[in-house]
PDB file of C-alpha atoms in Angstrom:
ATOM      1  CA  UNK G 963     -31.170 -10.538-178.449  1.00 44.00           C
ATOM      2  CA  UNK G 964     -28.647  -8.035-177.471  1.00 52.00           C
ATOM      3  CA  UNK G 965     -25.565  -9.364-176.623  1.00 53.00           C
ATOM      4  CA  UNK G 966     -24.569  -6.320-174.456  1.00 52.00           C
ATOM      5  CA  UNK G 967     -27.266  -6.761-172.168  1.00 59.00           C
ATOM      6  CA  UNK G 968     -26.707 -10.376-171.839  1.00 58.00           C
ATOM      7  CA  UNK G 969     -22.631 -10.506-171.581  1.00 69.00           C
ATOM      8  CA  UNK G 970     -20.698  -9.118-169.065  1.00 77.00           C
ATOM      9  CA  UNK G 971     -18.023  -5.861-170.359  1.00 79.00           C
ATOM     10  CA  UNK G 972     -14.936  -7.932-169.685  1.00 82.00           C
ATOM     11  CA  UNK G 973     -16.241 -10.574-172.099  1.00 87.00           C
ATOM     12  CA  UNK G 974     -17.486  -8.188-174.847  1.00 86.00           C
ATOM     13  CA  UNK G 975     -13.948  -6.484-174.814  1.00 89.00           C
ATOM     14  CA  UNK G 976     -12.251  -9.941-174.849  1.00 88.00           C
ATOM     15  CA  UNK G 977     -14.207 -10.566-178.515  1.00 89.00           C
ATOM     16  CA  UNK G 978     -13.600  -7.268-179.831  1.00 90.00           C
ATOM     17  CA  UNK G 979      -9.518  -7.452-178.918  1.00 91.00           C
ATOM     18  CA  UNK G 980      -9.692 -10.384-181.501  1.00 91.00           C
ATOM     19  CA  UNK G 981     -10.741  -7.776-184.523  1.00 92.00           C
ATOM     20  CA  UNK G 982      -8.673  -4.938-185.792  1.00 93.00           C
ATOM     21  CA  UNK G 983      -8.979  -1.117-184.353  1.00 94.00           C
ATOM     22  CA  UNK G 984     -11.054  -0.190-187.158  1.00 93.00           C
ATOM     23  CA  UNK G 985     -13.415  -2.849-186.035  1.00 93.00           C
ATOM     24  CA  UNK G 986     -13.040  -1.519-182.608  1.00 94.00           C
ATOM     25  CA  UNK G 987     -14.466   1.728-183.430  1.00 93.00           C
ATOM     26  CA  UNK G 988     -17.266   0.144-185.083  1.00 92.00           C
ATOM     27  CA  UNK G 989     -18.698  -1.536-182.310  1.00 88.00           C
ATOM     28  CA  UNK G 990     -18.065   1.342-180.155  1.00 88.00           C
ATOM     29  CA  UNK G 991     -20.706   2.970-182.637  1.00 87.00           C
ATOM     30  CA  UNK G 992     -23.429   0.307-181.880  1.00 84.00           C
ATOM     31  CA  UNK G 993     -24.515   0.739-178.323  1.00 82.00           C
ATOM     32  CA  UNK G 994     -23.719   2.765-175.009  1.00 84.00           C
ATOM     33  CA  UNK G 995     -22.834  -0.914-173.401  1.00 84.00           C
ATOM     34  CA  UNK G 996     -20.507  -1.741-177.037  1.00 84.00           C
ATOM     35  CA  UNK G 997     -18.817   1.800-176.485  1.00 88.00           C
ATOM     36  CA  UNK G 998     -17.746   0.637-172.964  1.00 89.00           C
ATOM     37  CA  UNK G 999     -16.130  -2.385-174.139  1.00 89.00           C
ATOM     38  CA  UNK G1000     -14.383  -1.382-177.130  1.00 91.00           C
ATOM     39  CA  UNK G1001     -12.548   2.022-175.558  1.00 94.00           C
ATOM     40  CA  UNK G1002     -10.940  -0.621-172.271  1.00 94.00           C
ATOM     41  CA  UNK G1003      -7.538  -1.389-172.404  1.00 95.00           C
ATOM     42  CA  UNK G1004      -7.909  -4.831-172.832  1.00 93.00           C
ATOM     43  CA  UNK G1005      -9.236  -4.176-176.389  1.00 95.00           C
ATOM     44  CA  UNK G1006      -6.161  -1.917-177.179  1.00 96.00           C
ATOM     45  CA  UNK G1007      -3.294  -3.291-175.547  1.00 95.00           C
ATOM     46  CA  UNK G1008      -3.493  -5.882-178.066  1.00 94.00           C
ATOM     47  CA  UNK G1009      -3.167  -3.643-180.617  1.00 96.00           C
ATOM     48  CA  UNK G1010      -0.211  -1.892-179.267  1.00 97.00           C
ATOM     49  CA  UNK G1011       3.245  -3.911-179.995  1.00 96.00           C
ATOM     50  CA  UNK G1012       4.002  -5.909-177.531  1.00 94.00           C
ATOM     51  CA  UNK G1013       7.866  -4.110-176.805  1.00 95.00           C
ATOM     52  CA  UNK G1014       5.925  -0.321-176.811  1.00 96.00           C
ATOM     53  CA  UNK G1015       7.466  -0.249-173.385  1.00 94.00           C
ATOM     54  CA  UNK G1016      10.210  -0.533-173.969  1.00 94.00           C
ATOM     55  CA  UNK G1017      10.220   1.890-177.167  1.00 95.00           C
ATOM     56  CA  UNK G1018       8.811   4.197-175.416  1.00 94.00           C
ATOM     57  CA  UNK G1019      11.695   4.144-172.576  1.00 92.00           C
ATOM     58  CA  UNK G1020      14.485   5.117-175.256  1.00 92.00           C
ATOM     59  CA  UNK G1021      12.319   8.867-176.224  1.00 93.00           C
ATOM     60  CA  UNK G1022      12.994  11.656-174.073  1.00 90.00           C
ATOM     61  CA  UNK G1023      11.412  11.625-170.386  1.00 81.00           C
ATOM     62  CA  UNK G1024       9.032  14.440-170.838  1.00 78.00           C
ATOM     63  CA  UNK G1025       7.450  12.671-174.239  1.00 84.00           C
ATOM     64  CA  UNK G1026       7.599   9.310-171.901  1.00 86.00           C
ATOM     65  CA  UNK G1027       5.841  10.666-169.083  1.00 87.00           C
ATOM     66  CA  UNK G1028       3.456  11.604-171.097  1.00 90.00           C
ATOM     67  CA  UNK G1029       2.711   8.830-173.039  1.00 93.00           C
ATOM     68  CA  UNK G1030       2.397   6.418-169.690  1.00 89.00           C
ATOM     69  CA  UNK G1031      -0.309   8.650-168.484  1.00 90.00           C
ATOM     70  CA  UNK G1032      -2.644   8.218-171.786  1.00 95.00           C
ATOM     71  CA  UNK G1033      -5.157   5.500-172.039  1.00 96.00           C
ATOM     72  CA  UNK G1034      -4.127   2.800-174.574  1.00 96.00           C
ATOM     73  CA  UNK G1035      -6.392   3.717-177.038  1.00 96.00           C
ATOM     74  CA  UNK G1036      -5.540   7.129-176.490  1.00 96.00           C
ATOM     75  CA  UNK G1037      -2.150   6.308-176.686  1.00 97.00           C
ATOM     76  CA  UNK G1038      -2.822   4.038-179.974  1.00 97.00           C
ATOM     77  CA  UNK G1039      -4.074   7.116-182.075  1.00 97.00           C
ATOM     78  CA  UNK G1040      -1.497   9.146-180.327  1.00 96.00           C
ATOM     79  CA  UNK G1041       1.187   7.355-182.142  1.00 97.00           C
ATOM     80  CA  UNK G1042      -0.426   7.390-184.923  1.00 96.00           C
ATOM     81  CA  UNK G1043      -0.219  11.339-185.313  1.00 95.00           C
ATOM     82  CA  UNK G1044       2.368  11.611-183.471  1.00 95.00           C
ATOM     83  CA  UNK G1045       5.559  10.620-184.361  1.00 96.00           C
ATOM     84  CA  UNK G1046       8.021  10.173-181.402  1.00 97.00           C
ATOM     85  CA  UNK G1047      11.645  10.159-181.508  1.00 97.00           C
ATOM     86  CA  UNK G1048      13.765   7.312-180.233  1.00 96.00           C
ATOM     87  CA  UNK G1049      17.203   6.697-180.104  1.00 94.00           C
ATOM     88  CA  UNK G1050      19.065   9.757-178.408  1.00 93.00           C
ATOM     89  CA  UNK G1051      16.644  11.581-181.384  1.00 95.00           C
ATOM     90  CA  UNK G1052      18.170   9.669-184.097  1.00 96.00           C
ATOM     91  CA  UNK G1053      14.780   7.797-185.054  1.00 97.00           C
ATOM     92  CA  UNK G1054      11.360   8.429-184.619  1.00 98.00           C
ATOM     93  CA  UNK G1055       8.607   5.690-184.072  1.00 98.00           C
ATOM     94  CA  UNK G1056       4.553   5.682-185.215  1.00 98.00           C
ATOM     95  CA  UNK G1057       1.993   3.361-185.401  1.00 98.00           C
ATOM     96  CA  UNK G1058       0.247   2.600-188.828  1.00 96.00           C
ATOM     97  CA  UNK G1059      -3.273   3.834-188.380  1.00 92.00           C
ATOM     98  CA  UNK G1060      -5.370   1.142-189.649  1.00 91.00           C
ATOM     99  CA  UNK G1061      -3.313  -1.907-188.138  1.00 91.00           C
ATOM    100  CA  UNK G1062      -0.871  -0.947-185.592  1.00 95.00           C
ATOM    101  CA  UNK G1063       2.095  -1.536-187.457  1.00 97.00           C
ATOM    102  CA  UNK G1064       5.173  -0.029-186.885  1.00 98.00           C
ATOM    103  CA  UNK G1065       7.081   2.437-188.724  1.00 98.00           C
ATOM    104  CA  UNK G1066      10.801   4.211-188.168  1.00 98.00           C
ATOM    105  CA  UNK G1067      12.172   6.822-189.829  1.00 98.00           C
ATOM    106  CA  UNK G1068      15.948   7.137-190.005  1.00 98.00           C
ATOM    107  CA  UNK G1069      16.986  11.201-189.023  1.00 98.00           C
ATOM    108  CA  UNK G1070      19.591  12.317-191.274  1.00 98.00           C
ATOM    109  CA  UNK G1071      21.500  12.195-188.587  1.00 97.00           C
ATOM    110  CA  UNK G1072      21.920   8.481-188.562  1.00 98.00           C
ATOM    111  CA  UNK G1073      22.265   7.757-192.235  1.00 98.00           C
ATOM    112  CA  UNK G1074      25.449   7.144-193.921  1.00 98.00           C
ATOM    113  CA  UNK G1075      25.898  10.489-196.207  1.00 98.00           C
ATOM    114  CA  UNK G1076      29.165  10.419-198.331  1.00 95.00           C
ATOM    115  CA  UNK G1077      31.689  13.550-197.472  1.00 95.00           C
ATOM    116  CA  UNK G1078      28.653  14.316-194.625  1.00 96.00           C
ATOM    117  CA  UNK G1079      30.768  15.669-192.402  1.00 95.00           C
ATOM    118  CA  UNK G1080      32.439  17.864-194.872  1.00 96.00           C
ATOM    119  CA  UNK G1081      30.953  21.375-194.511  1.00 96.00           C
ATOM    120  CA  UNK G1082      31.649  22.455-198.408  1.00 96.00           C
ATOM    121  CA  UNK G1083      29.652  19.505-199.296  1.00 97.00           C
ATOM    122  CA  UNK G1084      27.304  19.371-196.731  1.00 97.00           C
ATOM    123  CA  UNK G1085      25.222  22.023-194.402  1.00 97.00           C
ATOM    124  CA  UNK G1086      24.024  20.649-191.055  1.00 98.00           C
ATOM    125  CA  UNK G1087      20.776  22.742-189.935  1.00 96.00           C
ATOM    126  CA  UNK G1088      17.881  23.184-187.601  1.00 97.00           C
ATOM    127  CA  UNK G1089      14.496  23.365-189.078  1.00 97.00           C
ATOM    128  CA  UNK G1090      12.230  23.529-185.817  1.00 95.00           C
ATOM    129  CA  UNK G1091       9.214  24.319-187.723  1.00 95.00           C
ATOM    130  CA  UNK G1092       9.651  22.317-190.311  1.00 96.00           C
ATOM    131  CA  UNK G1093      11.161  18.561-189.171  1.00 97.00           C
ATOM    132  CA  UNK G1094      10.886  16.513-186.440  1.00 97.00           C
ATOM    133  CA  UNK G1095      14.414  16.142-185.764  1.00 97.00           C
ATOM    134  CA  UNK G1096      16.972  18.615-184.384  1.00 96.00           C
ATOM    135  CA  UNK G1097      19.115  18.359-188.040  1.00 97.00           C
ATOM    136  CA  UNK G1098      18.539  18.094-191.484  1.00 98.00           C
ATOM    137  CA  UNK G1099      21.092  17.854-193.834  1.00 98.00           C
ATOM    138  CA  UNK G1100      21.373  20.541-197.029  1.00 98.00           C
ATOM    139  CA  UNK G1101      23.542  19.447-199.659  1.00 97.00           C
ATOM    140  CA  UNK G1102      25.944  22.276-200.886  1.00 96.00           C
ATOM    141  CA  UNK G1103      27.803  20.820-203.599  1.00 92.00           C
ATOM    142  CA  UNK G1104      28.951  17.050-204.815  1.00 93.00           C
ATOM    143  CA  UNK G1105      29.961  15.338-207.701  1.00 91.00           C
ATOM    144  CA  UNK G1106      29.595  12.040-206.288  1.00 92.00           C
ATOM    145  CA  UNK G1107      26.059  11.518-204.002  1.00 95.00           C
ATOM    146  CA  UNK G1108      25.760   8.464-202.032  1.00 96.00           C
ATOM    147  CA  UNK G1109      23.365   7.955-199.269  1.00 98.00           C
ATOM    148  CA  UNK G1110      22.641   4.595-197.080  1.00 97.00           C
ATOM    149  CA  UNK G1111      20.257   3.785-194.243  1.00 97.00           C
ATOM    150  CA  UNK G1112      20.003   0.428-192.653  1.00 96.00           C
ATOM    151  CA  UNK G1113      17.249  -0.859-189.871  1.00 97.00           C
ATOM    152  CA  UNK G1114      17.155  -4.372-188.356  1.00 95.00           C
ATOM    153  CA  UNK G1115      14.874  -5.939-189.997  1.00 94.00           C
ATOM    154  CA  UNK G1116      13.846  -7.417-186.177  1.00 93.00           C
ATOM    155  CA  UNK G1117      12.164  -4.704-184.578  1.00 95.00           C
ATOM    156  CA  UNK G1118       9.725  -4.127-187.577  1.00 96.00           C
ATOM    157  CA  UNK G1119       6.314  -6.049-187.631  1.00 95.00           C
ATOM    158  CA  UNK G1120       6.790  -9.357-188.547  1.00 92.00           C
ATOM    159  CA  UNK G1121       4.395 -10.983-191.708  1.00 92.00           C
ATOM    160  CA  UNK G1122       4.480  -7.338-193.102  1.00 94.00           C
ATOM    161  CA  UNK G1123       5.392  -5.887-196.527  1.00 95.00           C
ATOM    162  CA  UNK G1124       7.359  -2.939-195.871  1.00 96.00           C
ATOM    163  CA  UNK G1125       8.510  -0.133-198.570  1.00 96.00           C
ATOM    164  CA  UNK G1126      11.692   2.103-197.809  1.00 97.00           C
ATOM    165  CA  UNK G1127      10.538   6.295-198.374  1.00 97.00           C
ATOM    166  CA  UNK G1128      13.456   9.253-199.072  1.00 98.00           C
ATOM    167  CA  UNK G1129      11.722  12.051-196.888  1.00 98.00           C
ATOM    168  CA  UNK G1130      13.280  15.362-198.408  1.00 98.00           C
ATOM    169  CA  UNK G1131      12.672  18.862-200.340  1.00 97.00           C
ATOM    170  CA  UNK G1132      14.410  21.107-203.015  1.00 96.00           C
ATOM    171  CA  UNK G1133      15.776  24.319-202.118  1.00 95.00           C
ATOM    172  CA  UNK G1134      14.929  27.376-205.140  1.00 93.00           C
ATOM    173  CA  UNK G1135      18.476  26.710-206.194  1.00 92.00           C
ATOM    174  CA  UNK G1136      18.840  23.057-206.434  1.00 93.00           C
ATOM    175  CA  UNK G1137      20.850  22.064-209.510  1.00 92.00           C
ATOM    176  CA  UNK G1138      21.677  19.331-211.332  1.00 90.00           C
ATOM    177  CA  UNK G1139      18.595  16.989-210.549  1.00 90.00           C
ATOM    178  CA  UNK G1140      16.735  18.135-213.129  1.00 83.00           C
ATOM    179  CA  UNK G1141      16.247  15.552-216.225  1.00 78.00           C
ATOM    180  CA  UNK G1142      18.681  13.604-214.299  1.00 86.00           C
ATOM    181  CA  UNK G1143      17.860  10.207-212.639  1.00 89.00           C
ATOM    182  CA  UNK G1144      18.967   9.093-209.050  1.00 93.00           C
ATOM    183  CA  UNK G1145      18.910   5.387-207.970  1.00 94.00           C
ATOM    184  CA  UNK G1146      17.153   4.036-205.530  1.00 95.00           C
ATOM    185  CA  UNK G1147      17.630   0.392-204.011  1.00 95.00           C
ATOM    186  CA  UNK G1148      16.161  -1.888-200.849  1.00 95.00           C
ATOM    187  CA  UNK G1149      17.687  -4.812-199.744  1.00 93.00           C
ATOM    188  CA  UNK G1150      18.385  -7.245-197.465  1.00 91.00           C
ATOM    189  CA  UNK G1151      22.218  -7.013-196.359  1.00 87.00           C
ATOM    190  CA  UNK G1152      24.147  -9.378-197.910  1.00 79.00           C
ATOM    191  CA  UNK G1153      21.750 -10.568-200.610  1.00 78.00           C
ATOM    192  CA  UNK G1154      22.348 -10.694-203.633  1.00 70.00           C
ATOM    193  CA  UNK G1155      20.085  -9.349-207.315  1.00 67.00           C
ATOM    194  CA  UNK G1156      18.543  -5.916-205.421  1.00 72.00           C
ATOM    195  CA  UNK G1157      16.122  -4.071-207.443  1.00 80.00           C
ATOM    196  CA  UNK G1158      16.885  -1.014-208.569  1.00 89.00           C
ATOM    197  CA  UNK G1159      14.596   2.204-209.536  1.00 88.00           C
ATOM    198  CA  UNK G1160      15.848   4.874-211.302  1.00 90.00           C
ATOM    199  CA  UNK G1161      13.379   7.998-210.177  1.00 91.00           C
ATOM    200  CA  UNK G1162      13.485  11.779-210.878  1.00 91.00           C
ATOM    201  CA  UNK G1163      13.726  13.930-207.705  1.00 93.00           C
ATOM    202  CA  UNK G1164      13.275  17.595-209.692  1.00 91.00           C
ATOM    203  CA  UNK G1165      10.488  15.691-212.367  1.00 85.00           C
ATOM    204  CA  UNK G1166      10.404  17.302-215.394  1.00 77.00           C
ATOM    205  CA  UNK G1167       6.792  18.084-216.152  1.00 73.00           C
ATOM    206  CA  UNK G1168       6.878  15.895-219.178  1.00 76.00           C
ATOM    207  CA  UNK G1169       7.437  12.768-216.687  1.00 76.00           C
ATOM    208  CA  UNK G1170       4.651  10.545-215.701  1.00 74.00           C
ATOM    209  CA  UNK G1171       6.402   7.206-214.844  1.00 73.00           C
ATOM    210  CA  UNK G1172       6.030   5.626-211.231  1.00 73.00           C
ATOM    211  CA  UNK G1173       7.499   5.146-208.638  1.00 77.00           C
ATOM    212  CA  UNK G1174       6.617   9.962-208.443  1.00 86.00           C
ATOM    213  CA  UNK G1175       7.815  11.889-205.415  1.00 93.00           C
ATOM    214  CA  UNK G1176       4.869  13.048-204.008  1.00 94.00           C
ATOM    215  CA  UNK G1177       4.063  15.946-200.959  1.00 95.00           C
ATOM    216  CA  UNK G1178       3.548  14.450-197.725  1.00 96.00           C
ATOM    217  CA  UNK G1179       1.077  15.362-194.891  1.00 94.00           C
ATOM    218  CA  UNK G1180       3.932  17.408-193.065  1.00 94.00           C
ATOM    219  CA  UNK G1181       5.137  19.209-195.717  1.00 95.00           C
ATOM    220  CA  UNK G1182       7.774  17.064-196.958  1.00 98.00           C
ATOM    221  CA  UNK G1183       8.213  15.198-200.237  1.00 97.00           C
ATOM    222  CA  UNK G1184       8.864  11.266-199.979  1.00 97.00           C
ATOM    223  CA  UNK G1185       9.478   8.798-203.244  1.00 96.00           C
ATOM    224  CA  UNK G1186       9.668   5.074-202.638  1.00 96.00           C
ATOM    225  CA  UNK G1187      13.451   3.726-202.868  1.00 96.00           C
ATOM    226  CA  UNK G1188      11.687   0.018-202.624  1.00 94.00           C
ATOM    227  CA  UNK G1189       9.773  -2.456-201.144  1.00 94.00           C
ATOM    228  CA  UNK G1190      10.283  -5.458-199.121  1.00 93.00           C
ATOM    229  CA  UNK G1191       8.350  -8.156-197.142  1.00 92.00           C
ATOM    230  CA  UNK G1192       9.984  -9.452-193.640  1.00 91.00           C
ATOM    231  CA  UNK G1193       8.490 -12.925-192.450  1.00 88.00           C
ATOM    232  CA  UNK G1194       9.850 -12.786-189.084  1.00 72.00           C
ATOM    233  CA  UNK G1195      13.182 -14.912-189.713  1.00 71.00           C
ATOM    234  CA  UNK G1196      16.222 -14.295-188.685  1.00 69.00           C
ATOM    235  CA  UNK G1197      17.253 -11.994-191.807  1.00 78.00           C
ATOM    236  CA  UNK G1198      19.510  -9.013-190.576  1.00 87.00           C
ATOM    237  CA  UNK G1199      19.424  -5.953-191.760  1.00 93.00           C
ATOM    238  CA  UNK G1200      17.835  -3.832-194.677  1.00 95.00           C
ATOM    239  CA  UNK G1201      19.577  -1.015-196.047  1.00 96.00           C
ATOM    240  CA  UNK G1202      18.083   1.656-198.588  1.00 97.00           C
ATOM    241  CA  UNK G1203      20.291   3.418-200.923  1.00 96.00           C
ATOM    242  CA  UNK G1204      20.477   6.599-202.789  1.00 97.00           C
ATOM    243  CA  UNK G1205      23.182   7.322-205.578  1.00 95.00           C
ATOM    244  CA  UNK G1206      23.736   9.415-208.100  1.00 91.00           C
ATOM    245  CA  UNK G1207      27.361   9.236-209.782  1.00 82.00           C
ATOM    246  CA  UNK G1208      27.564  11.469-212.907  1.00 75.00           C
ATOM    247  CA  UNK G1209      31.065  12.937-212.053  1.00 67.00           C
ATOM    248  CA  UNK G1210      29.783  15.397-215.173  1.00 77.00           C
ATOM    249  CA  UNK G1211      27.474  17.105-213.210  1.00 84.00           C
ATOM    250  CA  UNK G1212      27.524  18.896-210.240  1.00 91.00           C
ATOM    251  CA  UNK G1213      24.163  18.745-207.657  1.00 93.00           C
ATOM    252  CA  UNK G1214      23.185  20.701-204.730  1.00 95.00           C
ATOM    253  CA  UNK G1215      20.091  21.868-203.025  1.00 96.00           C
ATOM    254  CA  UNK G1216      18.906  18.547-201.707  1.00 97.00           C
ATOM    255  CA  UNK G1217      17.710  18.725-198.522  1.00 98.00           C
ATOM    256  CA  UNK G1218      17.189  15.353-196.543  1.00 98.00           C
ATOM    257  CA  UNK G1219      15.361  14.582-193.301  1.00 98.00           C
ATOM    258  CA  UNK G1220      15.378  10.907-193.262  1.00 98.00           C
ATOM    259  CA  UNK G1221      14.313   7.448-194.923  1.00 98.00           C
ATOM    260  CA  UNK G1222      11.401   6.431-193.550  1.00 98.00           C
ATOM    261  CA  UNK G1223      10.493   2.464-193.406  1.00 98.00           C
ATOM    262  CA  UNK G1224       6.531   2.010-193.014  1.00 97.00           C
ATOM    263  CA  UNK G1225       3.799  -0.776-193.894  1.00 96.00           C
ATOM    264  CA  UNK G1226       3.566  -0.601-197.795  1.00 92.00           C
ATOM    265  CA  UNK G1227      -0.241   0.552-198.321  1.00 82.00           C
ATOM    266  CA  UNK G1228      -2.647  -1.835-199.711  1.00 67.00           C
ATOM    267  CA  UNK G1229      -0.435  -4.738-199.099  1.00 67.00           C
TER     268      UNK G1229
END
């Protein structure tokens, strides 16, 4: 028997909204009557987070606009391409493909950066073709290289392991990275035994140890500063953290567009 011949739409999209969106697409492979079903916005409104709304009312109007006028699966796999910045441009905000989850990334802009605002340390720039947000910062010259971001942990997914990314790139002249470790650290704020990593950015070619930057989709390099799973409590705020100290050594040529906090994959 064929179910789409015998149930009405309404109650073939109220099954599917139970699965997942890759599940959705399936059935919209299976019949003309499936296909129906599975593209409504019943289905995928329940895959969007429930406060898009209201995410979507803090990007600029003409990305807003725009979004409201999509369908919500069209909208879904939108976000999931299509990172859109939040926050008076500070943050940006996706959707993890297979799930729905969601996923910030901090703009340099709204990271803590030791003697940032110091333009012999620190270069503020536009790369239009190249980020998603209006800066980037370009490090110059330091001794001392300390770099936070926090998020609260409450507007993430809740039941979700997350992992913390630095989203940067090396200039031709960067300096005093190479065969030098940086650390890397998440943690909740306020708690107590963080894990560390210690991580090449410039990796020597002899190096082969995890956690590896690695190139991005966009062009970027990202390494992972940590991982950490939020449960929904009440827990604050996580903060990532970047330092390297060696008052021996100068460093410059780091270029950094953000931390990015997304779904850890395969977890």
């Amino acid at each position: 028997m064929d179910m789409s011949q015998v149930l009405p739409e309404e109650c073939l999209a109220h099954i599917i909204s139970y699965t997942s969106p890759p599940d959705a697409c399936r059935c919209a492979l299976v019949s003309r009557n499936f296909q129906s079903a599975a593209d409504t916005d019943v289905v995928w409104k329940g895959f969007l987070p429930s406060d898009l709304d209201e995410i979507i009312s803090s990007s600029p109007a003409s990305s807003s606009s725009q979004l409201t006028a999509l369908s919500k699966k069209e909208l879904y796999f939108h976000l999931c391409n299509n990172p859109i910045l939040v926050n008076n441009g500070i943050r940006s905000f996706a959707l993890e493909k297979h799930g729905g989850k969601k996923c910030y990334m901090i703009g340099a802009r709204g990271l803590s950066i030791i003697w940032g605002d110091t333009p012999s340390y620190w270069t503020w720039k536009p790369l239009p073709d190249e980020s998603r947000f209006s800066e980037v910062a370009e490090l110059r010259y330091v001794w001392w290289l300390e770099v936070k971001g926090w998020i609260d942990a409450k507007i993430l997914s809740p039941k979700t392991t997350y992992a913390a990314y630095l989203v940067f790139k090396l200039t031709d002249s960067t300096s005093g990275f190479d065969k030098r470790l940086v650390e890397l650290s998440v943690t909740f704020e306020g708690s107590a035994g963080e894990e560390k990593h210690h991580v090449f950015l410039d990796v020597p070619p002899e190096y082969d140890m995890p956690p590896l930057p690695r190139e991005r989709s966009d062009g970027w390099m990202e390494v992972e500063m940590g991982e950490f799973f939020y449960d929904s409590e009440d827990v604050g705020s996580v903060v990532a953290f970047l330092k390297e100290v060696d008052n021996y050594t100068t460093k410059n040529g780091l270029i950094i567009e953000g931390i990015e906090f997304r779904p850890k994959e395969g977890k």
